[in-house]
mmCIF file of N, CA and C in Angstrom:
data_model
loop_
_atom_site.group_PDB
_atom_site.id
_atom_site.type_symbol
_atom_site.label_atom_id
_atom_site.label_comp_id
_atom_site.label_asym_id
_atom_site.label_seq_id
_atom_site.Cartn_x
_atom_site.Cartn_y
_atom_site.Cartn_z
ATOM 1 N N MET A 30 47.424 -38.910 -58.513
ATOM 2 C CA MET A 30 49.210 -39.653 -59.385
ATOM 3 C C MET A 30 48.331 -40.097 -60.668
ATOM 4 N N LYS A 31 49.192 -39.746 -61.879
ATOM 5 C CA LYS A 31 48.256 -40.086 -63.242
ATOM 6 C C LYS A 31 49.247 -41.479 -63.415
ATOM 7 N N PHE A 32 48.445 -42.361 -64.588
ATOM 8 C CA PHE A 32 49.164 -44.037 -64.781
ATOM 9 C C PHE A 32 50.501 -43.770 -65.674
ATOM 10 N N CYS A 33 51.313 -42.763 -66.028
ATOM 11 C CA CYS A 33 52.419 -42.993 -66.145
ATOM 12 C C CYS A 33 53.422 -42.830 -65.329
ATOM 13 N N GLU A 34 53.153 -41.799 -63.998
ATOM 14 C CA GLU A 34 53.834 -41.962 -63.112
ATOM 15 C C GLU A 34 53.422 -43.028 -61.991
ATOM 16 N N ARG A 35 52.690 -43.604 -61.748
ATOM 17 C CA ARG A 35 52.396 -44.908 -61.320
ATOM 18 C C ARG A 35 53.165 -45.883 -61.845
ATOM 19 N N LEU A 36 52.875 -45.654 -63.467
ATOM 20 C CA LEU A 36 53.843 -47.340 -63.653
ATOM 21 C C LEU A 36 55.253 -47.267 -64.048
ATOM 22 N N LYS A 37 55.842 -46.329 -63.754
ATOM 23 C CA LYS A 37 57.330 -46.113 -63.581
ATOM 24 C C LYS A 37 57.618 -45.899 -62.456
ATOM 25 N N GLU A 38 56.775 -45.394 -61.229
ATOM 26 C CA GLU A 38 57.108 -45.773 -59.764
ATOM 27 C C GLU A 38 57.008 -47.246 -59.576
ATOM 28 N N LEU A 39 56.102 -48.089 -59.891
ATOM 29 C CA LEU A 39 55.907 -49.101 -59.441
ATOM 30 C C LEU A 39 57.698 -50.336 -60.267
ATOM 31 N N ARG A 40 58.065 -50.270 -61.818
ATOM 32 C CA ARG A 40 58.762 -50.439 -62.006
ATOM 33 C C ARG A 40 60.196 -50.482 -61.497
ATOM 34 N N LYS A 41 60.426 -49.002 -60.904
ATOM 35 C CA LYS A 41 61.835 -48.692 -60.444
ATOM 36 C C LYS A 41 61.779 -49.050 -59.206
ATOM 37 N N GLU A 42 60.450 -49.200 -58.444
ATOM 38 C CA GLU A 42 60.472 -49.956 -57.226
ATOM 39 C C GLU A 42 61.268 -51.085 -57.092
ATOM 40 N N ARG A 43 60.811 -51.730 -58.205
ATOM 41 C CA ARG A 43 61.226 -53.296 -58.322
ATOM 42 C C ARG A 43 62.423 -53.343 -59.051
ATOM 43 N N ASN A 44 63.392 -52.212 -59.478
ATOM 44 C CA ASN A 44 64.658 -52.495 -59.883
ATOM 45 C C ASN A 44 64.575 -53.092 -61.288
ATOM 46 N N LEU A 45 63.182 -52.557 -61.670
ATOM 47 C CA LEU A 45 63.341 -53.512 -63.271
ATOM 48 C C LEU A 45 63.821 -52.389 -64.587
ATOM 49 N N SER A 46 64.132 -52.620 -65.555
ATOM 50 C CA SER A 46 63.902 -51.966 -66.516
ATOM 51 C C SER A 46 63.171 -51.645 -67.439
ATOM 52 N N GLN A 47 62.812 -51.152 -68.510
ATOM 53 C CA GLN A 47 61.677 -51.220 -69.147
ATOM 54 C C GLN A 47 61.774 -52.837 -69.732
ATOM 55 N N MET A 48 62.763 -53.207 -70.311
ATOM 56 C CA MET A 48 62.406 -53.853 -71.197
ATOM 57 C C MET A 48 62.592 -55.271 -70.194
ATOM 58 N N ASP A 49 63.363 -55.399 -68.716
ATOM 59 C CA ASP A 49 62.635 -56.162 -67.764
ATOM 60 C C ASP A 49 60.884 -56.690 -67.679
ATOM 61 N N LEU A 50 60.601 -55.528 -67.646
ATOM 62 C CA LEU A 50 58.822 -55.591 -67.779
ATOM 63 C C LEU A 50 58.226 -55.874 -68.674
ATOM 64 N N ALA A 51 58.753 -55.465 -69.959
ATOM 65 C CA ALA A 51 58.733 -55.836 -71.490
ATOM 66 C C ALA A 51 58.752 -56.969 -71.604
ATOM 67 N N LEU A 52 59.506 -57.830 -71.500
ATOM 68 C CA LEU A 52 59.844 -59.228 -71.172
ATOM 69 C C LEU A 52 58.944 -59.888 -70.164
ATOM 70 N N ALA A 53 58.679 -59.536 -69.219
ATOM 71 C CA ALA A 53 57.645 -60.376 -68.076
ATOM 72 C C ALA A 53 56.514 -60.307 -68.396
ATOM 73 N N THR A 54 55.556 -59.351 -69.130
ATOM 74 C CA THR A 54 54.526 -59.054 -69.292
ATOM 75 C C THR A 54 54.286 -59.197 -71.291
ATOM 76 N N ASN A 55 55.164 -59.482 -71.485
ATOM 77 C CA ASN A 55 55.085 -59.826 -73.007
ATOM 78 C C ASN A 55 54.875 -58.489 -73.903
ATOM 79 N N ILE A 56 54.515 -57.754 -73.390
ATOM 80 C CA ILE A 56 53.915 -56.146 -74.030
ATOM 81 C C ILE A 56 55.476 -55.705 -74.067
ATOM 82 N N SER A 57 55.454 -54.835 -75.418
ATOM 83 C CA SER A 57 56.852 -54.107 -76.298
ATOM 84 C C SER A 57 57.361 -52.714 -75.323
ATOM 85 N N GLN A 58 58.850 -53.091 -75.528
ATOM 86 C CA GLN A 58 59.193 -51.744 -74.631
ATOM 87 C C GLN A 58 59.151 -50.881 -74.933
ATOM 88 N N SER A 59 58.871 -50.324 -76.416
ATOM 89 C CA SER A 59 58.274 -49.030 -76.771
ATOM 90 C C SER A 59 57.078 -48.256 -76.355
ATOM 91 N N ALA A 60 55.725 -49.576 -75.961
ATOM 92 C CA ALA A 60 54.617 -49.472 -75.808
ATOM 93 C C ALA A 60 55.157 -48.662 -74.239
ATOM 94 N N ILE A 61 55.658 -49.455 -73.264
ATOM 95 C CA ILE A 61 56.150 -49.191 -72.151
ATOM 96 C C ILE A 61 56.498 -47.725 -71.853
ATOM 97 N N ALA A 62 57.479 -47.311 -72.913
ATOM 98 C CA ALA A 62 57.972 -46.285 -73.090
ATOM 99 C C ALA A 62 56.878 -45.230 -73.249
ATOM 100 N N LYS A 63 56.308 -45.184 -73.983
ATOM 101 C CA LYS A 63 55.479 -44.217 -74.054
ATOM 102 C C LYS A 63 54.334 -43.886 -73.259
ATOM 103 N N TRP A 64 53.945 -45.053 -72.576
ATOM 104 C CA TRP A 64 53.149 -44.957 -71.671
ATOM 105 C C TRP A 64 53.502 -43.939 -70.454
ATOM 106 N N GLU A 65 54.977 -44.419 -70.426
ATOM 107 C CA GLU A 65 55.705 -43.519 -69.163
ATOM 108 C C GLU A 65 55.785 -42.145 -69.481
ATOM 109 N N LEU A 66 55.913 -41.962 -70.709
ATOM 110 C CA LEU A 66 55.962 -40.560 -71.052
ATOM 111 C C LEU A 66 54.532 -40.142 -71.255
ATOM 112 N N GLY A 67 53.884 -40.421 -71.259
ATOM 113 C CA GLY A 67 52.106 -40.069 -71.256
ATOM 114 C C GLY A 67 51.848 -39.888 -72.809
ATOM 115 N N LYS A 68 52.426 -40.208 -73.943
ATOM 116 C CA LYS A 68 52.309 -40.324 -74.868
ATOM 117 C C LYS A 68 51.124 -40.816 -75.615
ATOM 118 N N THR A 69 50.910 -42.261 -74.580
ATOM 119 C CA THR A 69 49.628 -43.258 -75.429
ATOM 120 C C THR A 69 49.299 -43.959 -74.149
ATOM 121 N N GLU A 70 48.185 -44.294 -74.140
ATOM 122 C CA GLU A 70 47.936 -45.024 -72.838
ATOM 123 C C GLU A 70 47.383 -46.894 -73.190
ATOM 124 N N PRO A 71 47.272 -47.584 -72.356
ATOM 125 C CA PRO A 71 47.499 -49.192 -72.390
ATOM 126 C C PRO A 71 45.712 -49.280 -72.949
ATOM 127 N N THR A 72 45.843 -50.646 -73.632
ATOM 128 C CA THR A 72 44.491 -51.416 -73.646
ATOM 129 C C THR A 72 44.287 -51.767 -72.868
ATOM 130 N N ALA A 73 43.318 -52.552 -73.030
ATOM 131 C CA ALA A 73 42.535 -52.545 -71.238
ATOM 132 C C ALA A 73 43.615 -54.253 -71.233
ATOM 133 N N SER A 74 43.848 -55.015 -72.308
ATOM 134 C CA SER A 74 44.398 -56.117 -71.808
ATOM 135 C C SER A 74 45.827 -55.606 -71.703
ATOM 136 N N ALA A 75 46.806 -54.674 -71.615
ATOM 137 C CA ALA A 75 47.755 -54.823 -71.521
ATOM 138 C C ALA A 75 47.746 -54.095 -69.881
ATOM 139 N N LEU A 76 46.865 -53.127 -69.816
ATOM 140 C CA LEU A 76 46.536 -52.783 -68.321
ATOM 141 C C LEU A 76 46.099 -54.066 -66.959
ATOM 142 N N ILE A 77 45.437 -54.891 -68.002
ATOM 143 C CA ILE A 77 45.236 -56.501 -67.141
ATOM 144 C C ILE A 77 46.644 -56.910 -66.430
ATOM 145 N N ALA A 78 47.798 -56.956 -67.835
ATOM 146 C CA ALA A 78 48.783 -58.049 -67.917
ATOM 147 C C ALA A 78 49.536 -57.081 -66.448
ATOM 148 N N LEU A 79 49.210 -55.993 -66.725
ATOM 149 C CA LEU A 79 50.645 -55.086 -65.518
ATOM 150 C C LEU A 79 49.844 -54.828 -64.300
ATOM 151 N N CYS A 80 48.280 -55.194 -64.021
ATOM 152 C CA CYS A 80 47.923 -54.863 -62.614
ATOM 153 C C CYS A 80 48.112 -56.477 -61.975
ATOM 154 N N LYS A 81 48.306 -57.840 -63.003
ATOM 155 C CA LYS A 81 48.412 -58.958 -62.740
ATOM 156 C C LYS A 81 49.963 -59.067 -62.319
ATOM 157 N N PHE A 82 50.924 -58.199 -63.014
ATOM 158 C CA PHE A 82 52.425 -58.497 -62.813
ATOM 159 C C PHE A 82 52.782 -57.773 -61.423
ATOM 160 N N PHE A 83 52.165 -56.434 -61.197
ATOM 161 C CA PHE A 83 52.593 -55.664 -59.692
ATOM 162 C C PHE A 83 51.727 -56.141 -59.079
ATOM 163 N N ASN A 84 50.466 -57.015 -59.161
ATOM 164 C CA ASN A 84 49.616 -57.266 -57.962
ATOM 165 C C ASN A 84 48.984 -56.267 -57.593
ATOM 166 N N GLU A 85 48.481 -55.311 -58.147
ATOM 167 C CA GLU A 85 47.568 -54.091 -57.902
ATOM 168 C C GLU A 85 46.569 -53.933 -59.034
ATOM 169 N N SER A 86 45.628 -53.297 -58.004
ATOM 170 C CA SER A 86 44.326 -52.677 -58.995
ATOM 171 C C SER A 86 44.644 -52.220 -59.675
ATOM 172 N N CYS A 87 43.032 -52.564 -60.980
ATOM 173 C CA CYS A 87 43.211 -51.195 -62.107
ATOM 174 C C CYS A 87 43.199 -49.682 -61.857
ATOM 175 N N ASP A 88 42.611 -49.659 -60.664
ATOM 176 C CA ASP A 88 42.034 -48.172 -59.809
ATOM 177 C C ASP A 88 43.611 -47.677 -59.370
ATOM 178 N N PHE A 89 44.488 -48.670 -58.690
ATOM 179 C CA PHE A 89 45.396 -48.061 -58.372
ATOM 180 C C PHE A 89 46.572 -47.725 -59.295
ATOM 181 N N LEU A 90 46.663 -48.567 -60.503
ATOM 182 C CA LEU A 90 47.311 -48.413 -61.607
ATOM 183 C C LEU A 90 46.989 -47.036 -62.450
ATOM 184 N N LEU A 91 45.838 -46.856 -62.060
ATOM 185 C CA LEU A 91 45.076 -45.922 -63.128
ATOM 186 C C LEU A 91 45.421 -44.395 -62.466
ATOM 187 N N GLY A 92 45.822 -44.258 -61.284
ATOM 188 C CA GLY A 92 45.574 -42.937 -60.398
ATOM 189 C C GLY A 92 44.052 -42.657 -59.718
ATOM 190 N N LEU A 93 43.458 -43.802 -60.044
ATOM 191 C CA LEU A 93 41.854 -43.795 -59.193
ATOM 192 C C LEU A 93 42.011 -43.919 -57.751
ATOM 193 N N THR A 94 42.973 -44.447 -56.972
ATOM 194 C CA THR A 94 42.618 -44.544 -55.710
ATOM 195 C C THR A 94 44.130 -44.852 -55.369
ATOM 196 N N ASP A 95 44.743 -44.375 -53.977
ATOM 197 C CA ASP A 95 46.342 -44.508 -53.597
ATOM 198 C C ASP A 95 46.518 -45.621 -53.150
ATOM 199 N N GLU A 96 45.539 -46.658 -52.926
ATOM 200 C CA GLU A 96 45.511 -48.073 -51.906
ATOM 201 C C GLU A 96 45.631 -49.129 -53.145
#
């Protein structure tokens, strides 16, 4: 699974809008939208913020593992 798919799946599992996630992680909603569309990829600091928020590893979020 690609990062864009995994991010969207994790967000929807928690019933969050892109704006909810943006506010919770201090990341812009437009950045999250671009990531979910596969148009851009997150910076290392943004990826870390997402991993901490979702309590998941970077490998999982990036689609390198399924655990």
